[in-house]
Amino acid sequence: MDTALAPANPAALAAANGAAAEGAAPGFGARLAALPTGRKLMLGVGLAALVAIAVAMATMKGQGDYKVLYANLSDKDGGAILAQLSQMNVPYKHADGGAAILVPADKVHDVRFKLAAAGLPKGGVSGFELMDNAKFGQTQFQERLTFQRGLEGELVRSISSLDAVESARVHLALPNQNGFFREQQKPSASVLLTLHPGRTLDRAQIAGIVHLVSSSVPELNPKAVSVLDASGALLSGPEAADAAAGGLDAQQLQYVAQIESNYTRRVQDILEPVLGRDNLRAQVTAEVDFSQTESTSEAYAPNQGLGPDGKPVTATVRSQQTNESHGAGSPQPAGVPGAMSNQPPVPATVPINGASQPLQTAQAGGAGGGNLRREATTNYEVDKTVRVTRNATGSVKRLNAAVVVNHRSSTDAKGKTTTAPLSAEELEKLTALVKETIGFNAERGDSVKVINAPFRVEKAPVPEELPLWKQPETQDLLRSLAMPGALTLLALLVLFGAVRPALKAAAPRPQPRLDAVVDDANVLPAPAGAAAAAGNGLPQLEAPANNGRLQMARALAKDNPAAVANIVRSWVAKDA
């Protein structure tokens, strides 16, 4: 019999579909337990990796970038700061072998303010804060020692704040004062400096350190302050001044460099309008004399004579003394009788130098005769002129100027550039200009040399434009995104390589609906002949044209035999 298979009963199909759905919908736990051991292991490892990646990304996002909080701390300050950070629950790291402490970038300023309020870092040196921790019942000696330690610490902090000073140590010798003024001892101080590499201190800075220490300690004489460097050389005192006298100090070298720079700038300013900025090079060397010379001269003016104005100069009498003595004698005639004996005596003459000379004694005859003696001493002021001459320090002893001039360049109408040397007349003019500019003096040995030579012009290399991936901004961005990107990629690999296949294997399979299989006449066509299968009496069906649906029907019959039996039962009942 060649008839098509009749459609099944809708009520029976619905009941069969519900039974199939109930039989094919086990729980997720059952499906997960039914997975192979390899799938279970892959799913567990993948989930654990995803959780670890999520925690790492959350931690990195919470911490952010780290920046330096403090660097080059002493061990004592570093330990105190780490203890304080632990109490504040602030994460930290070490860098440069423990020389720097790093904290999250968004907490740097906040942490610094809080540590400063706690008195950290102390800088490894304790100052007057030692007096804040004074213990009850301490002796006078302990109190005086604590004050001395605090004063030394404050001086160390002040001296270490100088740019050239890396570290410093101060030792104060403060003797005990007693009631006897004559027995009191004066304080003294010693300063040991450690300078930064390549740094020096000039005499003014050393004098400032000495003045700072002497002003901080009562009755401390600046001469009692000794300043030494790390090599043990004495930087202060007369010995240091004598040692520095043999050579130029930093201030003198700076003065010489300033003089040379001024002369060089003058030469360039006078020649650049003529030759061009890039067509000359000039250098001036100055020899400066820093020696101090002092001369004293005395000049004596004559007592008499003509002065500078042609008028006679009169001497000034400082003192005058006259002595006169008279003695009685016998009136005896004296002298040769005649006219000469009757002449009056000659007036006395006194020399200018003040030497006394006895006057002539006049003897007169007669009843009243006697001896008469007069002496006169006159002292005159002596004119004296004292001149003291001090030569100025830093005078220029000699100047040497060297100037190199480039060849003259010219460009023709075709754009071709040629160079030609300057003539001798032009060089002489340039030399005269340089001499007048620097104040050339042949008597002191100045020299000026101007030569003409071609300049080698080297083309500056044109900087290549860096590609985008080589630019610093791009590299910084890539470095900041490298770790999050790597973690995200790893998470995706774990998700799609381990977790997703395991979850897909544990997902329920979709069950085909029986009505779709039954209603399609092409799926199960009617048997071609009347032959029946031996043993059950059912007609034998031909192979359907659609093998895919046939496989689905077979799978349905294998998985849900009860539902298939109900369908077949309904078919048989209808045919009967």
Coordinates of C-alpha atoms in Angstrom, one line a residue:
M1 CA 0.0 0.0 0.0
D2 CA 1.5 3.3 -1.2
T3 CA 0.0 6.0 1.1
A4 CA 1.6 8.9 3.0
L5 CA 2.0 8.9 6.7
A6 CA -0.9 10.8 8.3
P7 CA -0.1 13.7 10.6
A8 CA 0.0 12.9 14.3
N9 CA -2.5 14.0 16.9
P10 CA -1.6 17.6 18.1
A11 CA -2.5 16.7 21.8
A12 CA -0.2 13.7 21.6
L13 CA 2.6 15.7 20.0
A14 CA 2.4 18.4 22.8
A15 CA 2.5 15.7 25.4
A16 CA 5.5 14.1 23.7
N17 CA 7.3 17.5 23.5
G18 CA 6.7 18.2 27.2
A19 CA 8.0 14.8 28.1
A20 CA 11.1 15.3 25.9
A21 CA 11.7 18.7 27.4
E22 CA 11.4 17.3 30.9
G23 CA 13.7 14.4 30.1
A24 CA 16.3 16.6 28.3
A25 CA 16.7 19.5 30.8
P26 CA 19.0 18.3 33.6
G27 CA 20.4 21.0 36.0
F28 CA 23.7 23.0 35.4
G29 CA 25.4 21.2 38.2
A30 CA 24.6 17.9 36.7
R31 CA 25.8 19.0 33.3
L32 CA 28.9 20.4 34.8
A33 CA 29.5 17.1 36.7
A34 CA 29.0 15.2 33.5
L35 CA 31.9 17.0 31.8
P36 CA 35.2 15.2 31.3
T37 CA 38.0 15.7 33.8
G38 CA 40.1 17.8 31.3
R39 CA 37.2 20.2 30.7
K40 CA 36.6 20.6 34.5
L41 CA 40.3 21.3 35.1
M42 CA 40.4 23.8 32.2
L43 CA 37.4 25.6 33.6
G44 CA 38.8 25.8 37.1
V45 CA 42.2 27.1 35.9
G46 CA 40.6 29.7 33.7
L47 CA 38.3 31.0 36.4
A48 CA 41.2 31.3 38.8
A49 CA 43.3 33.1 36.2
L50 CA 40.5 35.6 35.5
V51 CA 40.1 36.3 39.2
A52 CA 43.9 36.9 39.6
I53 CA 44.0 39.2 36.6
A54 CA 41.0 41.2 38.0
V55 CA 42.7 41.6 41.4
A56 CA 46.0 42.7 39.8
M57 CA 44.2 45.3 37.6
A58 CA 42.3 46.6 40.6
T59 CA 45.5 46.9 42.6
M60 CA 47.3 48.7 39.9
K61 CA 44.5 51.1 39.4
G62 CA 44.3 51.8 43.1
Q63 CA 48.0 52.4 43.6
G64 CA 48.8 54.3 40.4
D65 CA 52.2 55.7 39.7
Y66 CA 54.8 56.0 42.4
K67 CA 56.9 59.1 42.9
V68 CA 59.9 60.0 45.2
L69 CA 58.9 61.1 48.7
Y70 CA 62.4 61.6 50.1
A71 CA 65.8 60.7 48.8
N72 CA 69.3 60.4 50.4
L73 CA 68.0 59.9 53.9
S74 CA 70.0 58.6 56.7
D75 CA 69.2 55.2 58.1
K76 CA 67.7 56.7 61.2
D77 CA 65.4 59.1 59.4
G78 CA 64.5 56.4 56.8
G79 CA 63.4 54.0 59.5
A80 CA 61.4 56.6 61.3
I81 CA 59.6 57.6 58.1
L82 CA 58.8 54.0 57.2
A83 CA 57.4 53.4 60.6
Q84 CA 55.2 56.5 60.3
L85 CA 54.0 55.4 56.8
S86 CA 53.1 52.0 58.2
Q87 CA 51.0 53.7 60.9
M88 CA 49.3 55.9 58.2
N89 CA 48.6 52.8 56.0
V90 CA 50.3 54.4 53.1
P91 CA 51.9 51.9 50.6
Y92 CA 55.6 52.6 49.8
K93 CA 58.5 51.2 47.8
H94 CA 62.2 51.5 47.7
A95 CA 64.3 52.7 44.8
D96 CA 68.0 53.2 44.0
G97 CA 69.1 50.5 46.4
G98 CA 67.1 51.9 49.3
A99 CA 68.3 55.5 48.8
A100 CA 64.8 56.8 48.0
I101 CA 61.3 56.1 49.3
L102 CA 58.4 56.1 46.8
V103 CA 54.7 56.6 47.5
P104 CA 51.7 56.8 45.2
A105 CA 51.9 60.0 43.1
D106 CA 48.5 61.3 44.4
K107 CA 49.6 61.1 48.0
V108 CA 53.1 62.7 47.8
H109 CA 52.2 66.2 49.1
D110 CA 49.7 65.0 51.6
V111 CA 52.2 62.6 53.1
R112 CA 54.9 65.2 53.2
F113 CA 52.7 67.6 55.1
K114 CA 51.8 64.9 57.6
L115 CA 55.4 63.9 58.1
A116 CA 56.4 67.5 58.6
A117 CA 53.8 67.9 61.3
A118 CA 55.3 64.8 63.0
G119 CA 58.8 66.4 62.8
L120 CA 60.2 64.1 60.1
P121 CA 62.7 63.9 58.6
K122 CA 65.0 65.3 61.2
G123 CA 67.9 65.4 58.8
G124 CA 70.1 63.2 61.0
V125 CA 70.9 66.3 63.1
S126 CA 69.1 67.3 66.3
G127 CA 68.8 70.9 67.1
F128 CA 67.1 72.8 69.9
E129 CA 64.3 70.2 69.9
L130 CA 66.5 68.3 72.3
M131 CA 65.5 70.8 74.9
D132 CA 61.8 69.8 74.5
N133 CA 62.5 66.3 75.8
A134 CA 64.2 67.4 79.0
K135 CA 63.9 64.9 81.7
F136 CA 62.9 65.7 85.3
G137 CA 65.7 65.8 87.7
Q138 CA 68.6 66.2 85.2
T139 CA 71.8 67.8 86.5
Q140 CA 73.2 71.1 85.4
F141 CA 75.9 69.4 83.5
Q142 CA 73.4 67.4 81.5
E143 CA 71.4 70.5 80.8
R144 CA 74.5 72.4 79.6
L145 CA 75.6 69.5 77.4
T146 CA 72.1 69.2 75.9
F147 CA 72.2 72.9 75.1
Q148 CA 75.6 72.6 73.5
R149 CA 74.4 69.7 71.3
G150 CA 71.4 71.6 70.2
L151 CA 73.5 74.7 69.3
E152 CA 75.9 72.5 67.3
G153 CA 72.9 70.9 65.5
E154 CA 71.4 74.3 64.6
L155 CA 74.8 75.5 63.2
V156 CA 75.1 72.3 61.2
R157 CA 71.7 72.9 59.7
S158 CA 72.5 76.5 58.8
I159 CA 75.8 75.7 57.2
S160 CA 74.5 72.7 55.3
S161 CA 71.9 74.9 53.7
L162 CA 74.6 76.5 51.5
D163 CA 74.6 75.3 47.9
A164 CA 78.3 74.1 47.8
V165 CA 78.1 72.3 51.2
E166 CA 77.0 68.7 51.2
S167 CA 77.4 68.1 54.9
A168 CA 79.0 69.8 57.9
R169 CA 80.1 69.1 61.5
V170 CA 80.5 71.7 64.2
H171 CA 82.4 71.2 67.4
L172 CA 82.1 73.9 70.1
A173 CA 84.4 74.2 73.1
L174 CA 82.4 76.1 75.7
P175 CA 84.4 76.3 79.0
N176 CA 82.7 76.6 82.4
Q177 CA 82.4 80.1 83.6
N178 CA 83.4 80.9 87.2
G179 CA 83.2 84.0 89.3
F180 CA 86.8 85.1 88.7
F181 CA 87.0 87.3 85.6
R182 CA 90.7 86.8 85.1
E183 CA 90.4 83.0 85.1
Q184 CA 87.6 82.8 82.6
Q185 CA 88.4 81.0 79.3
K186 CA 87.2 82.1 75.9
P187 CA 85.1 79.6 73.8
S188 CA 86.4 78.3 70.5
A189 CA 84.8 76.4 67.5
S190 CA 85.9 74.0 64.7
V191 CA 83.9 73.4 61.5
L192 CA 84.5 70.5 59.2
L193 CA 82.9 70.9 55.7
T194 CA 82.2 68.3 53.0
L195 CA 81.6 70.0 49.7
H196 CA 79.8 68.7 46.7
P197 CA 82.0 67.3 43.9
G198 CA 83.3 70.2 41.8
R199 CA 82.3 72.9 44.2
T200 CA 84.5 75.4 46.0
L201 CA 84.1 78.1 48.6
D202 CA 85.6 81.6 48.0
R203 CA 87.0 83.7 50.8
A204 CA 83.8 85.7 51.2
Q205 CA 81.8 82.5 51.9
I206 CA 84.4 81.2 54.3
A207 CA 84.3 84.5 56.1
G208 CA 80.6 84.3 56.2
I209 CA 80.7 80.8 57.9
V210 CA 83.2 82.1 60.4
H211 CA 81.0 85.1 61.2
L212 CA 77.9 82.9 61.5
V213 CA 79.6 80.6 64.1
S214 CA 81.2 83.5 66.0
S215 CA 77.9 85.4 66.2
S216 CA 76.0 82.4 67.4
V217 CA 78.2 81.8 70.5
P218 CA 78.6 84.5 73.1
E219 CA 82.1 86.0 73.4
L220 CA 83.5 83.9 70.6
N221 CA 86.3 85.6 68.7
P222 CA 86.2 85.0 65.0
K223 CA 89.9 84.3 65.2
A224 CA 89.1 81.3 67.4
V225 CA 86.9 79.6 64.6
S226 CA 88.7 77.1 62.4
V227 CA 87.2 75.9 59.1
L228 CA 88.5 72.8 57.4
D229 CA 87.5 70.9 54.3
A230 CA 87.2 67.1 53.9
S231 CA 90.9 66.9 52.9
G232 CA 92.0 68.5 56.1
A233 CA 93.1 71.8 54.5
L234 CA 92.6 74.9 56.7
L235 CA 90.3 77.4 55.0
S236 CA 90.2 80.1 57.6
G237 CA 92.8 82.0 59.6
P238 CA 96.1 83.8 58.6
E239 CA 97.7 80.6 57.5
A240 CA 95.0 80.1 54.9
A241 CA 95.4 83.7 53.8
D242 CA 99.1 83.2 53.3
A243 CA 98.5 80.1 51.4
A244 CA 96.0 81.8 49.1
A245 CA 98.4 84.7 48.6
G246 CA 100.5 82.6 46.2
G247 CA 97.7 82.2 43.7
L248 CA 94.5 83.8 42.5
D249 CA 91.3 83.0 44.4
A250 CA 87.9 82.5 42.9
Q251 CA 87.0 86.2 43.1
Q252 CA 90.2 87.3 41.4
L253 CA 89.7 84.7 38.6
Q254 CA 86.2 86.0 38.1
Y255 CA 87.5 89.5 37.9
V256 CA 90.0 88.6 35.2
A257 CA 87.4 86.7 33.3
Q258 CA 85.1 89.7 33.4
I259 CA 87.8 92.0 32.1
E260 CA 88.6 89.7 29.2
S261 CA 84.9 89.3 28.4
N262 CA 84.5 93.1 28.3
Y263 CA 87.4 93.6 25.9
T264 CA 86.3 90.7 23.7
R265 CA 82.8 92.1 23.5
R266 CA 84.2 95.5 22.5
V267 CA 86.2 94.0 19.6
Q268 CA 83.2 92.1 18.4
D269 CA 80.9 95.1 18.6
I270 CA 83.3 97.2 16.5
L271 CA 84.0 94.6 13.8
E272 CA 80.6 92.8 13.4
P273 CA 78.9 95.7 11.5
V274 CA 81.8 95.6 9.0
L275 CA 82.5 91.9 8.6
G276 CA 79.3 90.2 9.9
R277 CA 78.4 88.2 13.0
D278 CA 79.7 84.9 11.6
N279 CA 82.8 86.2 9.9
L280 CA 85.1 86.8 12.9
R281 CA 86.3 85.2 16.1
A282 CA 88.1 87.3 18.8
Q283 CA 89.8 86.5 22.1
V284 CA 91.5 88.9 24.5
T285 CA 93.8 87.8 27.2
A286 CA 94.5 90.1 30.1
E287 CA 97.4 90.0 32.6
V288 CA 96.2 91.6 35.8
D289 CA 98.4 92.6 38.7
F290 CA 96.8 92.0 42.1
S291 CA 99.8 92.9 44.2
Q292 CA 99.5 95.8 46.7
T293 CA 102.2 98.4 46.7
E294 CA 102.6 101.2 49.3
S295 CA 105.3 103.9 49.2
T296 CA 106.1 106.7 51.8
S297 CA 108.3 109.8 51.1
E298 CA 109.4 112.7 53.3
A299 CA 110.4 116.2 51.9
Y300 CA 112.0 119.0 53.9
A301 CA 111.5 122.6 52.7
P302 CA 114.3 125.1 53.2
N303 CA 114.0 127.6 56.1
Q304 CA 114.7 130.6 53.9
G305 CA 114.6 131.4 50.3
L306 CA 112.0 131.9 47.6
G307 CA 108.8 129.9 47.6
P308 CA 106.9 128.6 44.6
D309 CA 105.2 132.0 44.2
G310 CA 108.6 133.8 44.1
K311 CA 108.2 135.4 47.5
P312 CA 110.7 135.0 50.2
V313 CA 110.0 132.3 52.7
T314 CA 110.5 133.2 56.3
A315 CA 111.3 130.6 58.9
T316 CA 109.0 130.1 61.9
V317 CA 110.6 130.5 65.3
R318 CA 109.7 127.7 67.6
S319 CA 111.7 128.8 70.7
Q320 CA 114.3 131.5 71.7
Q321 CA 116.6 131.6 74.7
T322 CA 119.0 134.5 75.8
N323 CA 121.6 134.4 78.6
E324 CA 123.5 137.5 79.8
S325 CA 126.1 137.5 82.5
H326 CA 128.0 140.5 84.0
G327 CA 131.1 140.4 86.3
A328 CA 133.1 143.2 88.0
G329 CA 136.8 143.6 87.1
S330 CA 139.7 146.0 87.7
P331 CA 139.5 149.0 85.5
Q332 CA 142.6 148.3 83.5
P333 CA 143.1 149.8 80.1
A334 CA 142.9 147.3 77.3
G335 CA 143.6 147.5 73.7
V336 CA 145.8 149.6 71.6
P337 CA 145.5 153.2 72.4
G338 CA 143.9 155.2 69.7
A339 CA 140.8 155.5 67.6
M340 CA 140.1 151.8 67.3
S341 CA 139.8 151.3 71.0
N342 CA 137.0 153.8 71.2
Q343 CA 134.6 152.0 68.7
P344 CA 131.4 150.4 70.0
P345 CA 131.1 146.6 70.0
V346 CA 129.8 144.7 66.9
P347 CA 126.2 143.2 67.2
A348 CA 126.0 139.5 67.9
T349 CA 125.2 137.1 65.1
V350 CA 123.4 133.8 65.8
P351 CA 123.5 131.0 63.2
I352 CA 120.3 129.5 61.8
N353 CA 120.9 126.1 63.2
G354 CA 120.6 127.4 66.7
A355 CA 124.2 126.8 67.9
S356 CA 125.1 129.2 70.6
Q357 CA 128.2 131.4 70.2
P358 CA 129.8 133.6 72.9
L359 CA 129.5 137.3 72.2
Q360 CA 132.3 139.6 72.2
T361 CA 133.2 140.9 75.6
A362 CA 133.4 144.6 75.8
Q363 CA 135.8 145.9 78.3
A364 CA 135.6 149.6 79.1
G365 CA 138.1 151.5 81.1
G366 CA 137.3 153.7 83.9
A367 CA 136.0 153.3 87.3
G368 CA 133.0 151.3 86.3
G369 CA 134.8 148.7 84.2
G370 CA 133.8 144.9 84.2
N371 CA 133.1 141.7 82.2
L372 CA 129.8 141.4 80.2
R373 CA 128.7 138.1 78.5
R374 CA 125.5 137.5 76.4
E375 CA 124.3 134.2 74.8
A376 CA 121.2 133.8 72.6
T377 CA 119.7 130.5 71.3
T378 CA 116.9 130.5 68.7
N379 CA 115.1 127.2 67.5
Y380 CA 113.2 127.3 64.2
E381 CA 110.5 125.0 62.9
V382 CA 111.6 122.6 60.1
D383 CA 109.1 122.1 57.2
K384 CA 108.3 118.4 56.5
T385 CA 106.0 116.8 53.9
V386 CA 105.0 113.0 54.2
R387 CA 103.4 111.4 51.1
V388 CA 101.9 107.8 51.2
T389 CA 101.1 106.3 47.9
R390 CA 99.1 103.0 47.5
N391 CA 98.7 101.5 44.1
A392 CA 95.3 100.1 43.2
T393 CA 95.0 96.3 43.0
G394 CA 93.8 94.6 39.9
S395 CA 95.5 96.9 37.4
V396 CA 96.0 95.6 33.9
K397 CA 99.7 94.9 33.1
R398 CA 99.3 93.6 29.6
L399 CA 96.7 92.9 26.9
N400 CA 96.9 90.4 24.1
A401 CA 94.2 90.4 21.4
A402 CA 93.8 87.8 18.6
V403 CA 91.3 88.2 15.9
V404 CA 90.5 85.8 13.0
V405 CA 88.6 87.2 10.0
N406 CA 86.9 85.1 7.4
H407 CA 87.4 85.5 3.6
R408 CA 85.1 87.9 1.8
S409 CA 82.3 86.0 0.0
S410 CA 80.5 87.3 -3.1
T411 CA 77.6 85.9 -5.1
D412 CA 77.3 86.5 -8.8
A413 CA 74.1 86.8 -10.9
K414 CA 74.0 83.1 -11.5
G415 CA 73.9 82.4 -7.7
K416 CA 77.5 81.1 -7.5
T417 CA 79.3 82.1 -4.3
T418 CA 83.0 82.7 -4.3
T419 CA 85.5 83.7 -1.5
A420 CA 88.5 86.0 -1.7
P421 CA 91.1 87.0 1.0
L422 CA 91.2 90.5 2.4
S423 CA 93.9 92.9 1.2
A424 CA 96.8 94.0 3.4
E425 CA 95.4 97.5 3.6
E426 CA 92.1 96.2 4.9
L427 CA 93.9 94.1 7.6
E428 CA 95.8 97.1 8.7
K429 CA 92.6 99.1 9.1
L430 CA 91.1 96.3 11.1
T431 CA 94.2 96.1 13.3
A432 CA 94.0 99.8 14.0
L433 CA 90.4 99.5 15.0
V434 CA 91.2 96.7 17.4
K435 CA 94.0 98.7 18.9
E436 CA 91.9 101.7 19.5
T437 CA 89.1 99.5 21.0
I438 CA 91.2 97.8 23.6
G439 CA 93.3 100.9 24.4
F440 CA 96.6 99.6 23.0
N441 CA 99.7 100.6 24.9
A442 CA 103.1 99.7 23.4
E443 CA 104.9 100.7 26.6
R444 CA 103.3 98.0 28.7
G445 CA 103.8 95.3 26.0
D446 CA 100.3 95.0 24.5
S447 CA 100.0 93.0 21.3
V448 CA 97.3 92.7 18.7
K449 CA 97.2 90.1 15.9
V450 CA 94.6 90.1 13.1
I451 CA 94.8 87.4 10.5
N452 CA 92.6 86.4 7.5
A453 CA 91.7 82.8 7.0
P454 CA 88.8 80.9 5.4
F455 CA 86.3 79.5 7.9
R456 CA 85.2 75.8 7.6
V457 CA 81.5 75.8 7.6
E458 CA 80.1 72.5 8.7
K459 CA 76.5 71.9 7.9
A460 CA 74.5 71.2 10.9
P461 CA 72.8 67.8 10.7
V462 CA 69.1 68.2 10.1
P463 CA 67.3 66.3 12.9
E464 CA 65.2 63.5 11.5
E465 CA 61.6 63.6 12.4
L466 CA 61.1 60.8 14.8
P467 CA 58.3 58.4 14.0
L468 CA 55.3 58.3 16.2
W469 CA 56.4 55.1 18.0
K470 CA 59.8 56.6 18.8
Q471 CA 58.5 59.9 20.3
P472 CA 58.9 60.1 24.1
E473 CA 55.3 60.9 24.7
T474 CA 54.2 57.8 22.8
Q475 CA 56.7 55.6 24.6
D476 CA 55.6 56.9 27.9
L477 CA 52.0 56.2 26.9
L478 CA 52.9 52.7 25.8
R479 CA 54.8 52.0 29.0
S480 CA 51.8 53.1 31.0
L481 CA 49.4 51.0 29.0
A482 CA 51.7 48.0 28.6
M483 CA 50.8 46.2 31.8
P484 CA 47.0 46.8 31.7
G485 CA 47.0 45.8 28.0
A486 CA 48.9 42.6 28.7
L487 CA 46.6 41.7 31.6
T488 CA 43.5 42.4 29.4
L489 CA 44.9 40.2 26.5
L490 CA 45.7 37.4 29.0
A491 CA 42.2 37.6 30.4
L492 CA 40.7 37.4 26.9
L493 CA 42.9 34.4 26.1
V494 CA 41.8 32.6 29.3
L495 CA 38.2 33.5 28.7
F496 CA 38.0 32.3 25.1
G497 CA 40.5 29.5 25.3
A498 CA 39.5 27.8 28.6
V499 CA 36.3 29.2 30.2
R500 CA 34.1 29.6 27.1
P501 CA 34.7 26.0 25.7
A502 CA 34.0 24.5 29.1
L503 CA 30.8 26.5 29.5
K504 CA 29.7 25.7 26.0
A505 CA 30.2 22.0 26.6
A506 CA 28.1 22.2 29.8
A507 CA 25.3 24.2 28.1
P508 CA 22.0 22.2 27.4
R509 CA 21.6 20.9 23.9
P510 CA 18.5 22.2 21.9
Q511 CA 15.8 19.4 21.5
P512 CA 14.0 19.2 18.1
R513 CA 10.3 19.4 18.2
L514 CA 8.4 16.3 17.2
D515 CA 5.7 18.1 15.4
A516 CA 8.2 19.6 13.0
V517 CA 9.4 16.1 12.2
V518 CA 5.9 14.5 12.0
D519 CA 4.2 17.3 10.0
D520 CA 6.8 17.3 7.2
A521 CA 5.7 14.7 4.7
N522 CA 9.1 14.6 3.1
V523 CA 10.8 13.5 6.3
L524 CA 8.9 10.2 6.8
P525 CA 7.2 9.2 3.5
A526 CA 4.8 6.3 3.2
P527 CA 6.2 2.9 2.6
A528 CA 6.8 2.0 -1.1
G529 CA 5.4 -1.6 -0.9
A530 CA 3.1 -3.7 1.1
A531 CA 5.9 -5.8 2.4
A532 CA 6.0 -5.8 6.1
A533 CA 8.9 -6.4 8.4
A534 CA 9.0 -10.0 9.6
G535 CA 8.4 -10.2 13.3
N536 CA 6.4 -7.0 14.0
G537 CA 4.0 -6.6 11.1
L538 CA 5.0 -3.0 10.6
P539 CA 5.4 -1.6 7.0
Q540 CA 9.0 -0.9 6.1
L541 CA 9.7 2.7 5.3
E542 CA 12.0 3.9 2.6
A543 CA 15.1 6.0 3.4
P544 CA 14.1 9.7 3.5
A545 CA 15.7 12.2 1.1
N546 CA 16.9 14.4 3.9
N547 CA 19.7 12.6 5.8
G548 CA 20.1 15.4 8.3
R549 CA 16.6 15.2 9.6
L550 CA 16.8 11.4 9.7
Q551 CA 19.8 11.7 11.9
M552 CA 17.9 14.1 14.2
A553 CA 15.0 11.6 14.4
R554 CA 17.3 8.8 15.2
A555 CA 19.0 10.9 17.9
L556 CA 15.6 11.8 19.3
A557 CA 14.5 8.1 19.4
K558 CA 17.8 7.2 21.1
D559 CA 17.6 9.9 23.7
N560 CA 13.8 9.9 24.4
P561 CA 12.5 6.4 23.6
A562 CA 9.3 7.0 25.6
A563 CA 8.3 10.0 23.5
V564 CA 9.0 8.1 20.3
A565 CA 7.0 5.1 21.6
N566 CA 4.0 7.4 22.2
I567 CA 4.2 8.8 18.7
V568 CA 4.4 5.3 17.2
R569 CA 1.5 4.2 19.4
S570 CA -0.6 7.1 18.2
W571 CA 0.2 6.2 14.6
V572 CA -0.8 2.6 15.1
A573 CA -4.0 3.5 16.9
K574 CA -5.0 5.8 14.1
D575 CA -4.3 3.3 11.4
A576 CA -6.3 0.7 13.3

